[in-house]
Amino acid sequence: MGSLATVFVSEGRGGVVLKQIQDPCKDAVAMLMKEHDDLLTLNSVCGGSSQFFQLPRAHGSYTDYYSFAQEVGIQRTEDMGLPPHALYVMQRIWPVSHWLATSIRDLFLPQPFRDQPPPQLLARLYLGNGTSRQGSRFVNTENFPLSADRIERLGLPADKIAAGMGQMLASINFKAGRDGRDIEFVLCGHPENPLSKVPFYECIDFNQMRPHGGSAIVIVSSMVSNDPYYPRPWSPQWQAFADAYLATAAEANESHLAHDVLQKAIMVSSHYELLGVAADTATTEEIRRAYRQAALKWHPDKWATSPDSQRDAAQERFKLLCAAYEALSDPDKREALQSGKDEGMLRGSSA
């Protein structure tokens, strides 16, 4: 269940789900219909067997439940009991296969889960998280996070997954003209054969996408908000992601904009990398504390008697740290950095 709509699985009706709004106001109906139309657009310009990540198919939208029931022949005696609100029908996203769920249970779930049948789950592919946090007592077995280290322990192709993300994001950006905000990349079951042992990858959730209007920073802002799906610029999978992104952009004659997107993504990410804080969750106090620790280490006074090359490197590092702290410590400037309202901050300028 999301804030906009609830998803209902229609068992035995061709592997489909119904996504129905919770609040039948005009704005909610318009958003749901837009999501359906965007999914149709994506299927027409971004879908196909050449994509590593597949897209669920949209089957139709309805202004109310009764229109849907009448079209598919649901009798009153078979009524699903849903509210009379607007909905659309889409292909079901199946849980990962039994063998893969078993591997996830045995490798990553706490001991009490290992004595139980493997859970039905989707796995979120978080290449932006190099490692997973250990020892947590709280486990979401419906939307299980797979960080880069977990992906590799399962024997899944991290580089191909990264390239697939780059391919799909570039298709959405440059073939559909959308920013890709809030899309998700998941490991799931095969839609035609849920018993298949072959891992299947899908891109889902499109209700937050907007046209980007040719703005690189709008696209970068959506990438930051989607953290931690995409690999970071300093991660082992970044090159595979970037190469696929650029190659797909070239197919749409958008190479210049794609290069601009990646350059700005690196700039934004570098501030967080320098301070060692998370782009999506770091608080102002965490940023301040991280800066103080790094500044003590790299302050030029501590390197005054070092060889020239080391002293110069420390001075440059300290300048970058100051620029990063200036950009991130002030909430308004941090928002400007991530939204592109201040191009000077993107370049690390204090002007």
PDB file of C-alpha atoms in Angstrom, residues 97-315:
ATOM      1  CA  SER A  97      11.733 -17.956  -7.185  1.00  0.00           C
ATOM      2  CA  HIS A  98      11.709 -20.490  -4.360  1.00  0.00           C
ATOM      3  CA  TRP A  99      15.373 -21.387  -4.786  1.00  0.00           C
ATOM      4  CA  LEU A 100      16.496 -17.757  -4.713  1.00  0.00           C
ATOM      5  CA  ALA A 101      14.274 -16.976  -1.717  1.00  0.00           C
ATOM      6  CA  THR A 102      15.853 -19.964   0.025  1.00  0.00           C
ATOM      7  CA  SER A 103      19.345 -18.591  -0.661  1.00  0.00           C
ATOM      8  CA  ILE A 104      18.372 -15.162   0.667  1.00  0.00           C
ATOM      9  CA  ARG A 105      16.886 -16.722   3.792  1.00  0.00           C
ATOM     10  CA  ASP A 106      19.923 -18.901   4.465  1.00  0.00           C
ATOM     11  CA  LEU A 107      22.517 -16.208   3.774  1.00  0.00           C
ATOM     12  CA  PHE A 108      20.986 -13.030   5.157  1.00  0.00           C
ATOM     13  CA  LEU A 109      17.983 -13.556   7.429  1.00  0.00           C
ATOM     14  CA  PRO A 110      18.330 -13.912  11.222  1.00  0.00           C
ATOM     15  CA  GLN A 111      18.381 -17.410  12.680  1.00  0.00           C
ATOM     16  CA  PRO A 112      14.658 -17.595  13.599  1.00  0.00           C
ATOM     17  CA  PHE A 113      13.757 -17.241   9.891  1.00  0.00           C
ATOM     18  CA  ARG A 114      16.017 -20.098   8.833  1.00  0.00           C
ATOM     19  CA  ASP A 115      13.789 -22.703  10.448  1.00  0.00           C
ATOM     20  CA  GLN A 116      10.803 -21.449   8.448  1.00  0.00           C
ATOM     21  CA  PRO A 117       9.840 -21.825   4.775  1.00  0.00           C
ATOM     22  CA  PRO A 118      11.490 -19.154   2.602  1.00  0.00           C
ATOM     23  CA  PRO A 119       9.378 -15.977   2.467  1.00  0.00           C
ATOM     24  CA  GLN A 120       7.730 -14.635  -0.662  1.00  0.00           C
ATOM     25  CA  LEU A 121       9.599 -11.443  -1.439  1.00  0.00           C
ATOM     26  CA  LEU A 122      10.756  -8.876  -3.927  1.00  0.00           C
ATOM     27  CA  ALA A 123      14.375  -7.781  -3.589  1.00  0.00           C
ATOM     28  CA  ARG A 124      15.371  -4.128  -4.025  1.00  0.00           C
ATOM     29  CA  LEU A 125      18.702  -3.824  -5.849  1.00  0.00           C
ATOM     30  CA  TYR A 126      20.716  -1.227  -3.934  1.00  0.00           C
ATOM     31  CA  LEU A 127      24.021  -0.881  -5.783  1.00  0.00           C
ATOM     32  CA  GLY A 128      24.478   2.493  -4.072  1.00  0.00           C
ATOM     33  CA  ASN A 129      24.936   0.600  -0.801  1.00  0.00           C
ATOM     34  CA  GLY A 130      28.267  -1.180  -0.929  1.00  0.00           C
ATOM     35  CA  THR A 131      27.585  -3.203   2.189  1.00  0.00           C
ATOM     36  CA  SER A 132      24.563  -4.035   4.286  1.00  0.00           C
ATOM     37  CA  ARG A 133      24.143  -3.237   7.958  1.00  0.00           C
ATOM     38  CA  GLN A 134      24.583  -6.290  10.086  1.00  0.00           C
ATOM     39  CA  GLY A 135      22.801  -7.353  13.208  1.00  0.00           C
ATOM     40  CA  SER A 136      19.468  -5.633  12.715  1.00  0.00           C
ATOM     41  CA  ARG A 137      16.552  -7.332  14.430  1.00  0.00           C
ATOM     42  CA  PHE A 138      14.106  -5.827  11.958  1.00  0.00           C
ATOM     43  CA  VAL A 139      13.717  -7.499   8.575  1.00  0.00           C
ATOM     44  CA  ASN A 140      11.353  -6.572   5.766  1.00  0.00           C
ATOM     45  CA  THR A 141      10.793  -9.881   4.019  1.00  0.00           C
ATOM     46  CA  GLU A 142       8.415  -8.386   1.439  1.00  0.00           C
ATOM     47  CA  ASN A 143      10.824  -5.761   0.071  1.00  0.00           C
ATOM     48  CA  PHE A 144      14.221  -7.165   0.930  1.00  0.00           C
ATOM     49  CA  PRO A 145      17.269  -4.900   0.367  1.00  0.00           C
ATOM     50  CA  LEU A 146      20.140  -6.398  -1.622  1.00  0.00           C
ATOM     51  CA  SER A 147      23.254  -4.265  -1.273  1.00  0.00           C
ATOM     52  CA  ALA A 148      26.209  -4.708  -3.630  1.00  0.00           C
ATOM     53  CA  ASP A 149      27.933  -7.208  -1.347  1.00  0.00           C
ATOM     54  CA  ARG A 150      24.777  -9.288  -1.000  1.00  0.00           C
ATOM     55  CA  ILE A 151      24.252  -9.260  -4.762  1.00  0.00           C
ATOM     56  CA  GLU A 152      27.744 -10.668  -5.243  1.00  0.00           C
ATOM     57  CA  ARG A 153      27.318 -13.286  -2.509  1.00  0.00           C
ATOM     58  CA  LEU A 154      24.231 -14.551  -4.314  1.00  0.00           C
ATOM     59  CA  GLY A 155      26.301 -14.935  -7.472  1.00  0.00           C
ATOM     60  CA  LEU A 156      24.259 -12.331  -9.350  1.00  0.00           C
ATOM     61  CA  PRO A 157      25.975 -10.229 -12.058  1.00  0.00           C
ATOM     62  CA  ALA A 158      26.516  -6.865 -10.353  1.00  0.00           C
ATOM     63  CA  ASP A 159      28.087  -5.252 -13.430  1.00  0.00           C
ATOM     64  CA  LYS A 160      25.236  -6.394 -15.689  1.00  0.00           C
ATOM     65  CA  ILE A 161      22.706  -5.125 -13.163  1.00  0.00           C
ATOM     66  CA  ALA A 162      24.487  -1.743 -13.102  1.00  0.00           C
ATOM     67  CA  ALA A 163      24.564  -1.627 -16.899  1.00  0.00           C
ATOM     68  CA  GLY A 164      20.874  -2.545 -16.966  1.00  0.00           C
ATOM     69  CA  MET A 165      20.085   0.340 -14.625  1.00  0.00           C
ATOM     70  CA  GLY A 166      22.022   2.723 -16.855  1.00  0.00           C
ATOM     71  CA  GLN A 167      20.255   1.406 -19.950  1.00  0.00           C
ATOM     72  CA  MET A 168      16.777   1.714 -18.435  1.00  0.00           C
ATOM     73  CA  LEU A 169      17.356   5.131 -16.861  1.00  0.00           C
ATOM     74  CA  ALA A 170      18.725   6.513 -20.148  1.00  0.00           C
ATOM     75  CA  SER A 171      15.754   5.043 -22.018  1.00  0.00           C
ATOM     76  CA  ILE A 172      13.379   6.777 -19.605  1.00  0.00           C
ATOM     77  CA  ASN A 173      15.363  10.032 -19.739  1.00  0.00           C
ATOM     78  CA  PHE A 174      16.030  10.300 -23.459  1.00  0.00           C
ATOM     79  CA  LYS A 175      13.456   8.136 -25.227  1.00  0.00           C
ATOM     80  CA  ALA A 176      10.477   8.919 -22.992  1.00  0.00           C
ATOM     81  CA  GLY A 177      11.633  12.375 -21.837  1.00  0.00           C
ATOM     82  CA  ARG A 178      10.940  11.653 -18.143  1.00  0.00           C
ATOM     83  CA  ASP A 179      13.218  12.272 -15.170  1.00  0.00           C
ATOM     84  CA  GLY A 180      12.894   8.777 -13.686  1.00  0.00           C
ATOM     85  CA  ARG A 181      12.098  10.054 -10.196  1.00  0.00           C
ATOM     86  CA  ASP A 182      11.243   7.385  -7.631  1.00  0.00           C
ATOM     87  CA  ILE A 183      11.495   4.422 -10.024  1.00  0.00           C
ATOM     88  CA  GLU A 184      12.616   1.177  -8.422  1.00  0.00           C
ATOM     89  CA  PHE A 185      14.768  -1.701  -9.623  1.00  0.00           C
ATOM     90  CA  VAL A 186      13.819  -5.112  -8.285  1.00  0.00           C
ATOM     91  CA  LEU A 187      14.749  -8.753  -8.506  1.00  0.00           C
ATOM     92  CA  CYS A 188      11.586 -10.794  -8.888  1.00  0.00           C
ATOM     93  CA  GLY A 189      10.087 -13.964 -10.370  1.00  0.00           C
ATOM     94  CA  HIS A 190       9.611 -14.601 -14.079  1.00  0.00           C
ATOM     95  CA  PRO A 191       6.149 -13.362 -15.176  1.00  0.00           C
ATOM     96  CA  GLU A 192       5.576 -16.224 -17.634  1.00  0.00           C
ATOM     97  CA  ASN A 193       7.029 -18.944 -15.440  1.00  0.00           C
ATOM     98  CA  PRO A 194       7.168 -18.106 -11.714  1.00  0.00           C
ATOM     99  CA  LEU A 195       8.871 -21.482 -11.102  1.00  0.00           C
ATOM    100  CA  SER A 196      11.838 -20.565 -13.298  1.00  0.00           C
ATOM    101  CA  LYS A 197      15.232 -20.503 -11.575  1.00  0.00           C
ATOM    102  CA  VAL A 198      16.465 -17.765 -13.929  1.00  0.00           C
ATOM    103  CA  PRO A 199      16.610 -14.430 -12.059  1.00  0.00           C
ATOM    104  CA  PHE A 200      14.280 -11.820 -13.526  1.00  0.00           C
ATOM    105  CA  TYR A 201      14.730  -8.074 -13.217  1.00  0.00           C
ATOM    106  CA  GLU A 202      12.049  -5.386 -13.473  1.00  0.00           C
ATOM    107  CA  CYS A 203      11.763  -1.618 -13.199  1.00  0.00           C
ATOM    108  CA  ILE A 204       8.603  -0.532 -11.387  1.00  0.00           C
ATOM    109  CA  ASP A 205       6.753   2.437  -9.808  1.00  0.00           C
ATOM    110  CA  PHE A 206       6.319   5.419 -12.122  1.00  0.00           C
ATOM    111  CA  ASN A 207       3.849   7.699 -10.365  1.00  0.00           C
ATOM    112  CA  GLN A 208       6.445  10.353  -9.432  1.00  0.00           C
ATOM    113  CA  MET A 209       8.022  10.774 -12.885  1.00  0.00           C
ATOM    114  CA  ARG A 210       7.893  14.165 -14.582  1.00  0.00           C
ATOM    115  CA  PRO A 211       9.161  15.582 -17.889  1.00  0.00           C
ATOM    116  CA  HIS A 212      12.704  16.872 -17.405  1.00  0.00           C
ATOM    117  CA  GLY A 213      12.592  19.523 -20.121  1.00  0.00           C
ATOM    118  CA  GLY A 214      16.162  18.878 -21.219  1.00  0.00           C
ATOM    119  CA  SER A 215      17.586  19.831 -17.809  1.00  0.00           C
ATOM    120  CA  ALA A 216      20.501  17.724 -16.624  1.00  0.00           C
ATOM    121  CA  ILE A 217      20.118  18.837 -13.012  1.00  0.00           C
ATOM    122  CA  VAL A 218      16.454  17.798 -12.944  1.00  0.00           C
ATOM    123  CA  ILE A 219      17.574  14.305 -13.933  1.00  0.00           C
ATOM    124  CA  VAL A 220      20.408  14.357 -11.378  1.00  0.00           C
ATOM    125  CA  SER A 221      18.007  15.478  -8.670  1.00  0.00           C
ATOM    126  CA  SER A 222      15.836  12.457  -9.394  1.00  0.00           C
ATOM    127  CA  MET A 223      18.904  10.213  -9.254  1.00  0.00           C
ATOM    128  CA  VAL A 224      19.791  11.574  -5.807  1.00  0.00           C
ATOM    129  CA  SER A 225      16.224  11.044  -4.598  1.00  0.00           C
ATOM    130  CA  ASN A 226      16.395   7.438  -5.852  1.00  0.00           C
ATOM    131  CA  ASP A 227      19.460   6.717  -3.744  1.00  0.00           C
ATOM    132  CA  PRO A 228      20.643   4.017  -3.125  1.00  0.00           C
ATOM    133  CA  TYR A 229      19.609   2.127  -6.295  1.00  0.00           C
ATOM    134  CA  TYR A 230      22.274   3.513  -8.621  1.00  0.00           C
ATOM    135  CA  PRO A 231      25.973   2.787  -8.101  1.00  0.00           C
ATOM    136  CA  ARG A 232      27.997   5.675  -6.712  1.00  0.00           C
ATOM    137  CA  PRO A 233      30.651   7.311  -8.935  1.00  0.00           C
ATOM    138  CA  TRP A 234      33.428   5.756  -6.833  1.00  0.00           C
ATOM    139  CA  SER A 235      31.926   2.250  -6.738  1.00  0.00           C
ATOM    140  CA  PRO A 236      33.155  -0.717  -8.839  1.00  0.00           C
ATOM    141  CA  GLN A 237      29.883  -0.776 -10.819  1.00  0.00           C
ATOM    142  CA  TRP A 238      29.855   2.918 -11.812  1.00  0.00           C
ATOM    143  CA  GLN A 239      31.710   2.432 -15.108  1.00  0.00           C
ATOM    144  CA  ALA A 240      29.286  -0.241 -16.302  1.00  0.00           C
ATOM    145  CA  PHE A 241      26.370   2.022 -15.362  1.00  0.00           C
ATOM    146  CA  ALA A 242      27.869   5.084 -17.081  1.00  0.00           C
ATOM    147  CA  ASP A 243      28.864   3.217 -20.260  1.00  0.00           C
ATOM    148  CA  ALA A 244      25.372   1.796 -20.728  1.00  0.00           C
ATOM    149  CA  TYR A 245      23.779   5.159 -19.936  1.00  0.00           C
ATOM    150  CA  LEU A 246      25.865   6.915 -22.579  1.00  0.00           C
ATOM    151  CA  ALA A 247      25.384   4.187 -25.179  1.00  0.00           C
ATOM    152  CA  THR A 248      21.594   4.289 -24.790  1.00  0.00           C
ATOM    153  CA  ALA A 249      21.577   8.095 -24.862  1.00  0.00           C
ATOM    154  CA  ALA A 250      23.529   7.993 -28.140  1.00  0.00           C
ATOM    155  CA  GLU A 251      20.725   5.939 -29.691  1.00  0.00           C
ATOM    156  CA  ALA A 252      18.407   8.889 -28.978  1.00  0.00           C
ATOM    157  CA  ASN A 253      20.997  11.483 -30.145  1.00  0.00           C
ATOM    158  CA  GLU A 254      21.261  12.840 -26.594  1.00  0.00           C
ATOM    159  CA  SER A 255      24.956  12.207 -25.908  1.00  0.00           C
ATOM    160  CA  HIS A 256      25.687  15.803 -24.868  1.00  0.00           C
ATOM    161  CA  LEU A 257      22.905  15.914 -22.280  1.00  0.00           C
ATOM    162  CA  ALA A 258      23.849  12.451 -21.005  1.00  0.00           C
ATOM    163  CA  HIS A 259      27.477  13.520 -20.455  1.00  0.00           C
ATOM    164  CA  ASP A 260      26.241  16.599 -18.606  1.00  0.00           C
ATOM    165  CA  VAL A 261      24.021  14.427 -16.386  1.00  0.00           C
ATOM    166  CA  LEU A 262      26.890  12.129 -15.411  1.00  0.00           C
ATOM    167  CA  GLN A 263      29.282  15.010 -14.755  1.00  0.00           C
ATOM    168  CA  LYS A 264      26.776  16.725 -12.475  1.00  0.00           C
ATOM    169  CA  ALA A 265      25.995  13.418 -10.735  1.00  0.00           C
ATOM    170  CA  ILE A 266      29.686  13.022  -9.942  1.00  0.00           C
ATOM    171  CA  MET A 267      29.884  16.593  -8.611  1.00  0.00           C
ATOM    172  CA  VAL A 268      26.878  16.160  -6.331  1.00  0.00           C
ATOM    173  CA  SER A 269      28.041  12.754  -5.101  1.00  0.00           C
ATOM    174  CA  SER A 270      31.602  13.941  -4.443  1.00  0.00           C
ATOM    175  CA  HIS A 271      30.467  16.311  -1.682  1.00  0.00           C
ATOM    176  CA  TYR A 272      28.870  13.455   0.222  1.00  0.00           C
ATOM    177  CA  GLU A 273      31.792  11.133  -0.504  1.00  0.00           C
ATOM    178  CA  LEU A 274      34.343  13.606   0.834  1.00  0.00           C
ATOM    179  CA  LEU A 275      32.477  13.896   4.126  1.00  0.00           C
ATOM    180  CA  GLY A 276      31.543  10.219   4.240  1.00  0.00           C
ATOM    181  CA  VAL A 277      27.821  10.831   4.803  1.00  0.00           C
ATOM    182  CA  ALA A 278      24.720   9.458   3.110  1.00  0.00           C
ATOM    183  CA  ALA A 279      23.145  11.706   0.473  1.00  0.00           C
ATOM    184  CA  ASP A 280      19.588  10.812   1.411  1.00  0.00           C
ATOM    185  CA  THR A 281      19.664  10.537   5.207  1.00  0.00           C
ATOM    186  CA  ALA A 282      22.524  12.610   6.660  1.00  0.00           C
ATOM    187  CA  THR A 283      21.392  15.186   9.218  1.00  0.00           C
ATOM    188  CA  THR A 284      22.946  18.625   9.599  1.00  0.00           C
ATOM    189  CA  GLU A 285      24.604  17.513  12.820  1.00  0.00           C
ATOM    190  CA  GLU A 286      26.066  14.400  11.160  1.00  0.00           C
ATOM    191  CA  ILE A 287      27.453  16.574   8.351  1.00  0.00           C
ATOM    192  CA  ARG A 288      28.971  19.003  10.861  1.00  0.00           C
ATOM    193  CA  ARG A 289      30.554  16.183  12.871  1.00  0.00           C
ATOM    194  CA  ALA A 290      31.955  14.506   9.750  1.00  0.00           C
ATOM    195  CA  TYR A 291      33.446  17.785   8.552  1.00  0.00           C
ATOM    196  CA  ARG A 292      35.168  18.451  11.890  1.00  0.00           C
ATOM    197  CA  GLN A 293      36.774  15.020  11.877  1.00  0.00           C
ATOM    198  CA  ALA A 294      37.959  15.340   8.278  1.00  0.00           C
ATOM    199  CA  ALA A 295      39.141  18.928   8.742  1.00  0.00           C
ATOM    200  CA  LEU A 296      41.316  17.921  11.706  1.00  0.00           C
ATOM    201  CA  LYS A 297      42.967  15.285   9.554  1.00  0.00           C
ATOM    202  CA  TRP A 298      43.532  17.436   6.455  1.00  0.00           C
ATOM    203  CA  HIS A 299      44.125  20.904   7.890  1.00  0.00           C
ATOM    204  CA  PRO A 300      47.190  22.451   6.172  1.00  0.00           C
ATOM    205  CA  ASP A 301      48.865  23.171   9.518  1.00  0.00           C
ATOM    206  CA  LYS A 302      49.154  19.432  10.169  1.00  0.00           C
ATOM    207  CA  TRP A 303      50.997  18.975   6.862  1.00  0.00           C
ATOM    208  CA  ALA A 304      53.240  22.060   7.067  1.00  0.00           C
ATOM    209  CA  THR A 305      56.457  20.036   7.444  1.00  0.00           C
ATOM    210  CA  SER A 306      55.478  17.301   4.989  1.00  0.00           C
ATOM    211  CA  PRO A 307      57.013  16.953   1.510  1.00  0.00           C
ATOM    212  CA  ASP A 308      55.695  19.443  -1.022  1.00  0.00           C
ATOM    213  CA  SER A 309      53.557  16.903  -2.897  1.00  0.00           C
ATOM    214  CA  GLN A 310      51.817  15.726   0.293  1.00  0.00           C
ATOM    215  CA  ARG A 311      51.358  19.287   1.587  1.00  0.00           C
ATOM    216  CA  ASP A 312      49.825  20.394  -1.725  1.00  0.00           C
ATOM    217  CA  ALA A 313      47.518  17.373  -1.801  1.00  0.00           C
ATOM    218  CA  ALA A 314      46.366  18.082   1.750  1.00  0.00           C
ATOM    219  CA  GLN A 315      45.685  21.719   0.920  1.00  0.00           C
TER     220      GLN A 315
END
